[in-house]
Short mmCIF file of C-alpha atoms and ligand atoms in Angstrom, two decimals:
data_model
loop_
_atom_site.label_atom_id
_atom_site.label_comp_id
_atom_site.label_asym_id
_atom_site.label_seq_id
_atom_site.Cartn_x
_atom_site.Cartn_y
_atom_site.Cartn_z
CA MET V 19 90.28 93.22 128.72
CA ASP V 20 90.57 91.66 125.06
CA PHE V 21 93.35 94.07 124.33
CA ASP V 22 96.10 96.17 125.89
CA LEU V 23 95.65 98.85 123.09
CA PHE V 24 92.81 99.23 120.58
CA VAL V 25 93.64 101.93 117.86
CA ILE V 26 90.88 103.19 115.71
CA GLY V 27 92.19 104.32 112.19
CA GLY V 28 95.17 102.62 110.34
CA GLY V 29 96.36 105.67 108.45
CA SER V 30 100.20 106.93 109.12
CA ALA V 31 99.62 107.58 112.83
CA GLY V 32 97.76 104.35 113.83
CA VAL V 33 99.54 101.94 111.82
CA ARG V 34 102.69 103.10 113.52
CA CYS V 35 101.19 103.10 116.69
CA ALA V 36 99.76 99.78 116.44
CA ARG V 37 102.86 97.95 115.07
CA ILE V 38 105.45 99.39 117.35
CA SER V 39 103.08 98.73 120.49
CA ALA V 40 102.46 95.10 119.38
CA GLY V 41 106.73 95.02 118.93
CA HIS V 42 106.93 96.11 122.35
CA GLY V 43 104.59 92.91 123.26
CA ALA V 44 101.05 94.50 123.78
CA ARG V 45 98.08 92.88 123.01
CA VAL V 46 97.02 95.36 119.84
CA GLY V 47 93.86 95.50 117.97
CA VAL V 48 93.52 97.77 115.05
CA ALA V 49 90.62 98.92 112.83
CA GLU V 50 90.15 100.56 109.61
CA GLU V 51 87.23 100.98 107.43
CA ARG V 52 88.61 102.22 104.21
CA PHE V 53 92.34 101.58 103.31
CA TRP V 54 95.37 100.78 105.02
CA GLY V 55 98.14 103.49 105.11
CA GLY V 56 95.37 106.20 105.20
CA THR V 57 95.17 109.24 103.49
CA CYS V 58 99.24 109.79 102.65
CA VAL V 59 99.61 106.33 101.05
CA ASN V 60 96.14 106.15 99.27
CA ILE V 61 94.86 109.60 98.41
CA GLY V 62 97.54 112.05 99.66
CA CYS V 63 101.19 112.63 99.86
CA VAL V 64 102.20 109.19 97.73
CA PRO V 65 100.05 109.24 94.58
CA LYS V 66 100.21 113.13 94.74
CA LYS V 67 103.96 112.87 94.23
CA LEU V 68 103.49 110.34 91.51
CA LEU V 69 101.40 112.72 89.29
CA VAL V 70 103.96 115.45 90.31
CA GLN V 71 106.58 113.54 88.77
CA ALA V 72 104.54 112.49 85.84
CA GLY V 73 104.43 116.06 84.69
CA GLU V 74 108.17 116.48 85.26
CA TYR V 75 108.91 114.15 82.62
CA GLY V 76 106.79 116.52 80.18
CA ALA V 77 109.05 119.23 81.18
CA TRP V 78 112.09 117.39 80.82
CA ALA V 79 111.15 116.11 77.27
CA GLU V 80 110.89 119.73 76.29
CA ASP V 81 114.09 121.06 77.91
CA ALA V 82 116.03 118.20 76.46
CA ALA V 83 116.39 120.29 73.44
CA GLY V 84 118.59 122.87 75.00
CA PHE V 85 121.17 119.86 75.60
CA GLY V 86 121.20 118.73 72.04
CA TRP V 87 118.53 116.25 72.21
CA THR V 88 115.73 115.93 69.73
CA ILE V 89 112.66 114.48 71.78
CA GLU V 90 109.15 114.52 70.28
CA LYS V 91 106.83 115.15 72.83
CA GLY V 92 103.87 113.07 72.50
CA PRO V 93 100.51 113.10 73.88
CA HIS V 94 99.89 112.27 77.46
CA ASP V 95 97.83 109.11 78.68
CA TRP V 96 96.20 110.00 81.98
CA ALA V 97 94.35 106.40 82.18
CA LYS V 98 97.94 104.78 81.69
CA LEU V 99 98.95 107.10 84.72
CA ILE V 100 96.22 106.44 87.03
CA ALA V 101 96.48 102.80 86.28
CA ALA V 102 100.16 102.36 87.16
CA LYS V 103 99.74 104.77 90.00
CA ASP V 104 96.57 102.44 91.27
CA ARG V 105 98.92 99.33 91.03
CA GLU V 106 101.64 101.04 92.98
CA ILE V 107 99.33 102.28 95.72
CA THR V 108 97.48 98.56 95.96
CA ARG V 109 101.21 97.33 96.67
CA LEU V 110 101.81 99.75 99.28
CA GLU V 111 98.32 99.26 100.94
CA GLY V 112 99.32 95.59 101.17
CA ILE V 113 102.33 96.28 102.64
CA TYR V 114 100.84 98.23 105.36
CA ARG V 115 98.39 95.74 106.28
CA LYS V 116 101.18 92.82 106.18
CA LEU V 117 103.41 95.11 108.59
CA LEU V 118 100.83 95.08 111.37
CA ALA V 119 99.53 91.15 110.77
CA ASN V 120 103.43 90.63 110.86
CA ALA V 121 103.83 92.70 114.24
CA GLY V 122 101.19 90.34 115.68
CA ALA V 123 98.38 92.88 115.91
CA THR V 124 94.76 91.77 115.22
CA VAL V 125 93.53 93.65 112.07
CA PHE V 126 89.83 94.66 111.89
CA ASP V 127 88.58 95.85 108.49
CA GLY V 128 85.84 97.86 109.49
CA ARG V 129 84.41 100.81 111.11
CA ALA V 130 84.84 101.23 114.87
CA SER V 131 82.73 103.01 117.25
CA PHE V 132 82.93 103.71 121.01
CA VAL V 133 80.31 101.86 123.12
CA ASP V 134 81.79 102.93 126.54
CA PRO V 135 85.24 104.16 127.56
CA HIS V 136 86.77 101.04 127.48
CA THR V 137 84.39 99.09 124.65
CA ILE V 138 84.57 99.45 121.03
CA LEU V 139 82.21 97.90 118.51
CA VAL V 140 83.78 96.87 115.45
CA ASN V 141 82.30 94.68 112.65
CA GLY V 142 79.12 93.74 114.74
CA ARG V 143 81.26 92.81 117.45
CA THR V 144 82.17 94.31 120.75
CA VAL V 145 85.85 94.34 122.01
CA THR V 146 87.33 95.64 125.42
CA ALA V 147 90.62 97.35 125.55
CA GLU V 148 92.65 98.71 128.62
CA ARG V 149 93.81 101.84 126.37
CA ILE V 150 92.47 103.30 123.12
CA VAL V 151 93.79 105.60 120.48
CA ILE V 152 92.05 107.47 118.30
CA ALA V 153 93.54 107.91 114.85
CA THR V 154 90.84 108.38 112.31
CA GLY V 155 92.80 111.52 110.51
CA GLY V 156 90.87 114.25 108.12
CA HIS V 157 88.71 114.73 105.19
CA PRO V 158 88.68 117.42 102.97
CA GLU V 159 86.24 120.09 103.45
CA ARG V 160 84.11 122.25 100.60
CA PRO V 161 83.24 125.72 101.38
CA GLU V 162 79.42 126.73 102.16
CA ILE V 163 78.55 127.83 98.97
CA PRO V 164 75.65 127.15 96.71
CA GLY V 165 76.58 124.18 94.35
CA ALA V 166 79.49 123.14 96.36
CA GLU V 167 78.83 119.59 95.61
CA LEU V 168 79.58 120.19 92.03
CA GLY V 169 83.09 120.55 92.61
CA ILE V 170 85.21 117.88 93.39
CA ILE V 171 87.78 117.49 96.34
CA SER V 172 91.17 116.07 96.57
CA ASP V 173 90.04 112.47 97.25
CA ASP V 174 88.47 112.52 94.00
CA ALA V 175 91.15 113.97 91.96
CA PHE V 176 93.33 110.63 91.99
CA TYR V 177 90.37 108.88 90.31
CA LEU V 178 89.42 111.03 87.43
CA LYS V 179 88.44 109.15 84.40
CA ALA V 180 89.97 111.56 82.10
CA MET V 181 92.54 114.60 82.58
CA PRO V 182 90.46 117.78 82.21
CA LYS V 183 91.27 120.13 79.84
CA HIS V 184 90.19 123.38 81.89
CA VAL V 185 90.38 123.53 85.77
CA ALA V 186 89.57 125.93 88.12
CA ILE V 187 91.07 125.35 91.61
CA VAL V 188 89.74 127.37 94.60
CA GLY V 189 92.18 128.01 97.60
CA SER V 190 95.89 128.40 97.65
CA GLY V 191 97.29 125.98 100.35
CA TYR V 192 99.41 122.98 99.90
CA ILE V 193 96.75 121.04 98.16
CA ALA V 194 95.67 123.94 95.65
CA VAL V 195 99.26 124.63 94.68
CA GLU V 196 100.45 121.07 94.27
CA PHE V 197 97.47 120.19 92.13
CA ALA V 198 97.65 123.48 90.23
CA GLY V 199 101.16 122.37 89.02
CA ILE V 200 100.11 118.98 88.35
CA PHE V 201 97.23 119.66 85.88
CA ARG V 202 99.12 122.64 84.16
CA ALA V 203 102.22 119.96 83.80
CA LEU V 204 99.76 117.72 82.16
CA GLY V 205 98.27 120.29 79.70
CA ALA V 206 95.66 121.95 81.10
CA GLU V 207 94.45 125.43 81.30
CA VAL V 208 94.50 126.00 85.32
CA HIS V 209 93.12 129.07 87.18
CA LEU V 210 93.91 129.39 90.72
CA ILE V 211 91.11 131.23 92.83
CA TYR V 212 92.35 132.51 96.41
CA ARG V 213 91.39 134.89 99.06
CA GLN V 214 94.67 136.31 99.89
CA PRO V 215 96.93 138.55 97.69
CA LEU V 216 99.59 135.56 97.52
CA PRO V 217 99.33 132.06 98.09
CA LEU V 218 100.22 129.88 100.60
CA ARG V 219 99.05 131.94 103.78
CA GLY V 220 101.76 131.54 106.61
CA PHE V 221 104.76 130.74 104.52
CA ASP V 222 107.49 133.07 104.25
CA SER V 223 106.54 136.24 102.18
CA ASP V 224 109.74 136.01 100.01
CA LEU V 225 108.80 132.29 99.02
CA ARG V 226 104.92 133.47 98.74
CA GLU V 227 105.99 136.07 96.15
CA ALA V 228 108.39 133.64 94.37
CA LEU V 229 105.79 131.05 94.22
CA ALA V 230 103.12 133.37 92.69
CA GLU V 231 105.89 134.29 89.92
CA ALA V 232 106.74 130.69 89.63
CA LEU V 233 103.13 129.55 89.00
CA ALA V 234 102.39 132.51 86.55
CA ALA V 235 105.53 131.52 84.83
CA GLN V 236 104.25 127.98 83.90
CA GLY V 237 101.09 129.69 82.69
CA ILE V 238 98.64 129.24 85.42
CA ILE V 239 96.24 131.96 85.73
CA LEU V 240 96.03 133.41 89.02
CA HIS V 241 93.15 135.14 90.79
CA PRO V 242 94.08 136.65 93.95
CA GLY V 243 91.70 138.26 96.66
CA CYS V 244 88.89 136.36 95.17
CA HIS V 245 86.15 134.61 97.49
CA PRO V 246 84.40 131.53 95.78
CA GLU V 247 80.26 132.62 95.37
CA LYS V 248 78.69 129.62 93.72
CA VAL V 249 78.91 126.79 91.44
CA GLU V 250 76.43 125.66 88.42
CA ALA V 251 76.40 122.97 85.97
CA ASP V 252 75.85 123.48 82.57
CA GLY V 253 75.77 120.10 81.00
CA ASP V 254 79.18 118.42 81.69
CA ALA V 255 80.73 121.92 82.25
CA ARG V 256 80.76 123.83 85.39
CA VAL V 257 80.45 127.54 85.85
CA LEU V 258 82.38 128.80 89.08
CA THR V 259 81.22 132.73 90.18
CA PHE V 260 83.62 134.19 92.21
CA GLY V 261 85.34 137.60 93.16
CA GLY V 262 82.15 139.49 93.03
CA GLY V 263 80.40 138.05 90.02
CA GLN V 264 83.12 136.94 87.72
CA ALA V 265 81.90 133.68 85.79
CA LEU V 266 84.39 131.07 84.68
CA ARG V 267 83.41 127.94 82.48
CA THR V 268 85.45 125.17 83.15
CA ASP V 269 85.48 121.26 82.81
CA LEU V 270 86.23 120.97 86.68
CA VAL V 271 86.21 123.09 89.83
CA PHE V 272 88.36 121.57 92.51
CA PHE V 273 87.88 122.69 96.03
CA ALA V 274 91.04 122.45 98.13
CA THR V 275 89.85 124.69 100.70
CA GLY V 276 91.05 122.92 104.02
CA ARG V 277 90.85 119.67 106.03
CA LYS V 278 88.64 118.67 108.95
CA ALA V 279 89.14 115.95 111.69
CA ASN V 280 87.36 112.48 111.23
CA ILE V 281 85.05 112.45 114.25
CA ARG V 282 81.69 111.57 112.81
CA GLY V 283 79.92 108.48 114.28
CA LEU V 284 82.85 107.73 116.99
CA GLY V 285 80.60 108.29 119.51
CA LEU V 286 83.03 110.59 121.47
CA GLU V 287 80.32 112.54 123.13
CA LYS V 288 79.24 109.31 124.75
CA ILE V 289 82.38 108.99 126.47
CA GLY V 290 83.28 112.42 127.30
CA VAL V 291 86.06 112.96 125.02
CA GLU V 292 86.24 116.72 124.11
CA THR V 293 86.63 118.38 120.82
CA ASN V 294 87.44 121.86 119.68
CA PRO V 295 85.22 124.13 117.51
CA ARG V 296 86.77 122.62 114.57
CA ASP V 297 85.95 119.21 115.44
CA ALA V 298 89.70 118.39 116.42
CA VAL V 299 89.95 116.16 119.47
CA LYS V 300 91.77 118.30 122.21
CA VAL V 301 95.08 116.58 123.46
CA ASN V 302 97.66 117.61 125.84
CA GLU V 303 101.38 117.15 125.38
CA HIS V 304 101.01 113.30 126.08
CA LEU V 305 98.71 112.87 123.36
CA GLU V 306 96.08 112.26 126.17
CA THR V 307 92.38 113.35 125.66
CA THR V 308 90.26 114.57 128.25
CA VAL V 309 89.70 110.94 129.21
CA PRO V 310 93.00 109.76 130.63
CA HIS V 311 93.25 106.27 128.94
CA ILE V 312 92.02 107.11 125.72
CA TYR V 313 94.63 109.07 123.31
CA ALA V 314 94.74 110.80 120.00
CA ILE V 315 97.52 111.16 117.33
CA GLY V 316 97.86 112.49 113.71
CA ASP V 317 95.35 114.71 112.02
CA VAL V 318 92.52 113.99 114.07
CA THR V 319 94.13 116.32 116.53
CA ASP V 320 94.55 119.21 114.05
CA ARG V 321 97.94 120.63 115.24
CA VAL V 322 100.56 120.01 112.60
CA ASN V 323 99.04 117.95 109.76
CA LEU V 324 101.87 116.08 108.29
CA THR V 325 102.41 112.56 107.91
CA PRO V 326 105.87 112.57 109.56
CA VAL V 327 104.57 114.19 112.43
CA ALA V 328 101.76 111.55 112.89
CA THR V 329 103.98 108.49 112.48
CA ALA V 330 106.32 110.15 115.08
CA GLU V 331 103.26 110.53 117.30
CA GLY V 332 102.52 107.13 117.01
CA HIS V 333 105.86 105.87 117.73
CA ALA V 334 106.61 108.17 120.65
CA LEU V 335 103.18 106.94 122.29
CA ALA V 336 103.96 103.28 121.58
CA ASP V 337 107.28 103.89 123.50
CA THR V 338 105.51 105.82 126.18
CA LEU V 339 102.76 103.34 126.93
CA PHE V 340 104.78 99.99 126.20
CA GLY V 341 108.16 100.39 125.75
CA ASP V 342 109.55 101.73 128.88
CA ARG V 343 110.84 104.75 127.02
CA PRO V 344 108.57 107.80 127.83
CA ARG V 345 108.91 110.48 125.38
CA SER V 346 106.95 113.36 123.39
CA VAL V 347 107.46 114.65 120.00
CA SER V 348 108.37 118.42 119.62
CA LEU V 349 106.34 120.53 117.37
CA HIS V 350 108.74 123.04 116.90
CA ASN V 351 110.99 123.35 113.77
CA VAL V 352 108.90 120.58 111.69
CA PRO V 353 110.17 120.98 108.18
CA SER V 354 107.79 120.65 105.30
CA ALA V 355 107.56 120.84 101.80
CA VAL V 356 105.18 121.85 98.94
CA PHE V 357 105.46 119.89 95.80
CA SER V 358 104.43 122.81 93.66
CA THR V 359 106.58 123.21 90.46
CA PRO V 360 109.38 124.07 91.37
CA PRO V 361 108.96 122.76 95.08
CA ILE V 362 109.01 124.20 98.41
CA GLY V 363 111.26 123.23 101.34
CA THR V 364 111.08 125.19 104.49
CA VAL V 365 112.05 124.42 108.23
CA GLY V 366 111.93 127.20 111.23
CA LEU V 367 110.66 130.54 111.62
CA THR V 368 109.31 132.77 108.52
CA GLU V 369 110.91 136.28 108.44
CA GLU V 370 107.75 137.66 109.87
CA GLN V 371 107.61 135.19 113.01
CA ALA V 372 110.98 135.85 113.94
CA ALA V 373 111.19 139.63 113.61
CA ALA V 374 108.22 139.53 115.76
CA LEU V 375 110.58 138.08 118.36
CA GLY V 376 113.58 140.39 117.96
CA PRO V 377 115.92 141.94 115.11
CA VAL V 378 116.75 139.23 112.34
CA ASP V 379 119.60 139.39 109.42
CA ILE V 380 118.07 138.32 106.43
CA TYR V 381 120.27 136.45 103.58
CA LEU V 382 118.29 136.33 100.29
CA THR V 383 119.48 134.81 96.76
CA ARG V 384 117.35 134.36 93.59
CA PHE V 385 119.07 132.97 90.60
CA THR V 386 118.31 130.87 87.26
CA PRO V 387 119.58 127.34 88.28
CA MET V 388 122.04 126.43 85.70
CA ARG V 389 120.53 123.78 83.80
CA HIS V 390 117.70 126.68 82.57
CA ASN V 391 120.53 128.87 81.19
CA LEU V 392 120.57 126.18 78.65
CA THR V 393 116.81 125.33 78.35
CA GLY V 394 115.74 128.63 78.17
CA ARG V 395 112.96 127.78 80.61
CA ALA V 396 111.81 130.48 82.75
CA ARG V 397 112.50 128.97 86.30
CA LYS V 398 113.94 130.73 89.18
CA THR V 399 115.23 129.33 92.49
CA THR V 400 115.05 131.54 95.73
CA MET V 401 116.82 130.65 98.78
CA LYS V 402 116.68 132.51 102.11
CA LEU V 403 118.40 132.31 105.77
CA VAL V 404 116.48 134.04 108.82
CA VAL V 405 119.17 134.51 111.42
CA ASP V 406 118.67 135.92 114.93
CA ALA V 407 120.51 139.19 114.69
CA ALA V 408 121.75 138.91 118.69
CA THR V 409 122.73 135.33 118.65
CA GLN V 410 123.33 134.61 115.17
CA LYS V 411 120.96 131.34 115.38
CA VAL V 412 119.78 130.18 112.06
CA LEU V 413 115.88 130.45 113.01
CA GLY V 414 114.49 129.72 109.44
CA VAL V 415 115.64 128.22 106.06
CA HIS V 416 113.26 128.65 103.21
CA MET V 417 113.81 127.55 99.43
CA LEU V 418 111.89 127.62 96.23
CA GLY V 419 113.35 125.65 93.75
CA GLU V 420 114.43 122.22 92.15
CA ASP V 421 115.11 119.64 94.75
CA ALA V 422 114.13 122.25 97.70
CA PRO V 423 112.67 119.34 99.66
CA GLU V 424 115.65 117.19 99.22
CA ILE V 425 118.07 120.18 100.41
CA VAL V 426 115.92 121.56 103.26
CA GLN V 427 115.65 118.02 104.84
CA GLY V 428 119.69 118.21 105.77
CA MET V 429 119.20 121.93 106.50
CA ALA V 430 116.48 121.06 109.20
CA ILE V 431 118.95 118.70 110.99
CA ALA V 432 121.50 121.99 111.54
CA VAL V 433 118.37 124.04 112.52
CA VAL V 434 117.09 121.55 114.94
CA MET V 435 120.48 121.56 116.50
CA GLY V 436 120.68 125.01 116.61
CA ALA V 437 123.12 126.13 114.38
CA THR V 438 124.41 129.50 113.78
CA LYS V 439 125.25 131.38 110.57
CA ALA V 440 128.77 130.99 111.47
CA ASP V 441 128.34 127.11 111.44
CA PHE V 442 126.79 127.47 108.02
CA ASP V 443 129.63 129.58 106.90
CA ARG V 444 132.56 127.37 108.08
CA THR V 445 130.80 124.38 106.08
CA ILE V 446 132.33 123.97 102.61
CA GLY V 447 129.81 123.73 99.74
CA ILE V 448 129.25 120.91 97.19
CA HIS V 449 129.92 122.36 94.01
CA PRO V 450 128.29 123.07 91.57
CA THR V 451 124.90 122.85 93.18
CA ALA V 452 122.10 124.91 94.21
CA ALA V 453 122.50 123.69 98.04
CA GLU V 454 125.89 125.19 98.46
CA GLU V 455 124.07 128.73 98.35
CA PHE V 456 122.91 127.98 101.75
CA VAL V 457 126.85 128.01 103.10
CA THR V 458 127.99 130.80 100.92
CA LEU V 459 125.70 133.49 101.66
CA ARG V 460 128.01 135.93 102.84
CA THR V 461 126.16 139.54 102.32
CA ARG V 462 123.22 140.28 104.37
CA THR V 463 120.36 141.43 102.33
CA ARG V 464 118.80 143.48 105.15
CA THR V 465 118.34 143.52 108.90
CA THR V 466 114.36 143.50 109.85
CA ASP V 467 113.46 144.78 113.29
CA MET V 468 109.78 145.12 113.62
CA ALA V 469 110.23 146.82 117.15
CA LYS V 470 111.87 149.62 115.40
CA ALA V 471 109.47 149.69 112.41
CA ALA V 472 106.60 150.14 115.03
CA GLU V 473 108.72 153.09 116.68
P1 LIG Y 27 95.36 124.30 103.97
O1 LIG Y 27 94.70 124.73 105.24
O2 LIG Y 27 96.67 124.27 103.80
O3 LIG Y 27 94.92 125.70 102.69
C1 LIG Y 27 93.28 125.95 102.67
C2 LIG Y 27 92.96 126.76 101.39
O4 LIG Y 27 91.66 126.86 101.21
C3 LIG Y 27 93.82 128.26 101.98
O5 LIG Y 27 94.24 128.80 100.95
C4 LIG Y 27 92.50 129.09 102.37
O6 LIG Y 27 92.39 130.32 102.40
C5 LIG Y 27 91.67 128.22 101.63
N1 LIG Y 27 90.03 128.51 102.17
C6 LIG Y 27 89.58 127.82 103.28
N2 LIG Y 27 88.41 128.35 103.27
C7 LIG Y 27 88.01 128.67 102.25
C8 LIG Y 27 86.62 129.31 101.76
N3 LIG Y 27 85.42 129.06 102.43
N4 LIG Y 27 86.67 129.94 100.82
C9 LIG Y 27 87.85 130.12 99.79
N5 LIG Y 27 88.98 129.90 100.25
C10 LIG Y 27 89.04 129.06 101.61
O7 LIG Y 27 94.70 122.89 103.61
P2 LIG Y 27 94.53 122.28 102.28
O8 LIG Y 27 93.39 121.69 101.82
O9 LIG Y 27 95.68 122.84 101.13
O10 LIG Y 27 95.75 120.93 102.99
C11 LIG Y 27 95.10 120.64 104.27
C12 LIG Y 27 96.23 120.11 105.05
O11 LIG Y 27 97.19 118.81 104.32
C13 LIG Y 27 97.64 121.14 104.99
O12 LIG Y 27 97.61 122.13 105.92
C14 LIG Y 27 98.68 120.06 105.34
O13 LIG Y 27 98.91 120.11 106.80
C15 LIG Y 27 98.44 119.14 104.76
N6 LIG Y 27 99.01 118.54 103.26
C16 LIG Y 27 100.41 118.56 103.49
C17 LIG Y 27 101.01 118.70 102.21
C18 LIG Y 27 102.36 118.44 102.16
O14 LIG Y 27 103.12 118.22 103.15
N7 LIG Y 27 103.07 118.51 100.79
C19 LIG Y 27 100.50 118.38 101.08
C20 LIG Y 27 99.19 118.09 101.38
C21 LIG Y 27 98.45 118.54 102.23
P3 LIG Y 27 92.87 131.27 103.12
O15 LIG Y 27 94.51 131.23 103.23
O16 LIG Y 27 92.48 132.76 102.99
O17 LIG Y 27 92.37 130.99 104.60
#
């Protein structure tokens, strides 16, 4: 065999797996056809956060007046922002590539596919490997409606030539909500069109309500309960029909309607690697596919599609295969953030999920952050603890408000360790912060008992 391990895909999962395996002394080959670092670094988490930060400066310039500053807010230069973002992404992509080369992996810039279960075709040549890892990630998916190709997807949003003045975003998952905030903060009229009564299906319902309020407070126009029907072109403009015939003329229709695994052209059917009906590669808890020496990690498995999960899986697999340290990654209590305006941080069970298992004590607080009592900005923070009524274990921590992702990352350690409400209570707060509310929530808001409710 040419390699001990061949990794197909140089995103968060693949790069980590290849790098750590090479560090353990394995002979590693890794192929990437588009950009090193994958979605997260190039057209996902990283550039997205830079765009969110661009929006924040605008709000700070406005808010400064409340603190005595005279700042005249000029126009925003989209082209300058995108150029700065591109420079940073190019720098990061280079670092990812270098990390692999420095670790001793053989790097292939090209598309790889299976010839047989141990042979890969890449850049016109075949290479053989003892073990193979599929880490090809996913791609955004448009809904199947007429004219869907006239709308953009998140991949395109990072390269728009000009900032649209009017945007219609379809969907209300992570990407929809984040980009609604970005475009609004940079000055666009933004419409959010979604099927549910509230955005972010699957999140805690108090947070979802708080988010809908926060989006509206920013001036985002919400269209809940609406399905998209068709998109038509009218010159450069687009006309989106939705919600039973309502038509919206806009500069840009943006579909943020979910992502799907990248398996096309890999030749999986040839070698017996099974996929599920959503095209994701099936894996067991050891990240093995239905072919034992072939593994799959990250978004291509469509379980918890988050970068830190992908990197953790890549690392665990490398340690297991070549580091003499077999281990797996727990997908319980995975914290996550939505970089909405203001952002969300969350870990553990929602009230609905926890109450389905047994009675839960809910501690909930909503307040105006100190800063905004002076700025006058209509922005509220919501913080919530979901506590098992019987054991007093904290099952869920949820927050919408400034710095929520930074705060909840720390809280996640407590939840993973199995902290109880009493542990939170005996922790001294840091004053004055919003975070201290999590350790000073003394009054139970309610107890939710689904079993009782069902009686
Ligand atoms: P999500 O799965 O989070 O949300 C998809 C949205 O599209 C939902 O609102 C869904 O509605 C809607 N939708 C799906 N199909 C249709 C349709 N045919 N017509 C109308 N609406 C539709 O996907 P995203 O694209 O936002 O993000 C993909 C994944 O990427 C996330 O799940 C997350 O794992 C990851 N991600 C994480 C981020 C972070 O950590 N901050 C940031 C960005 C992405 P409904 O609820 O009704 O099904």
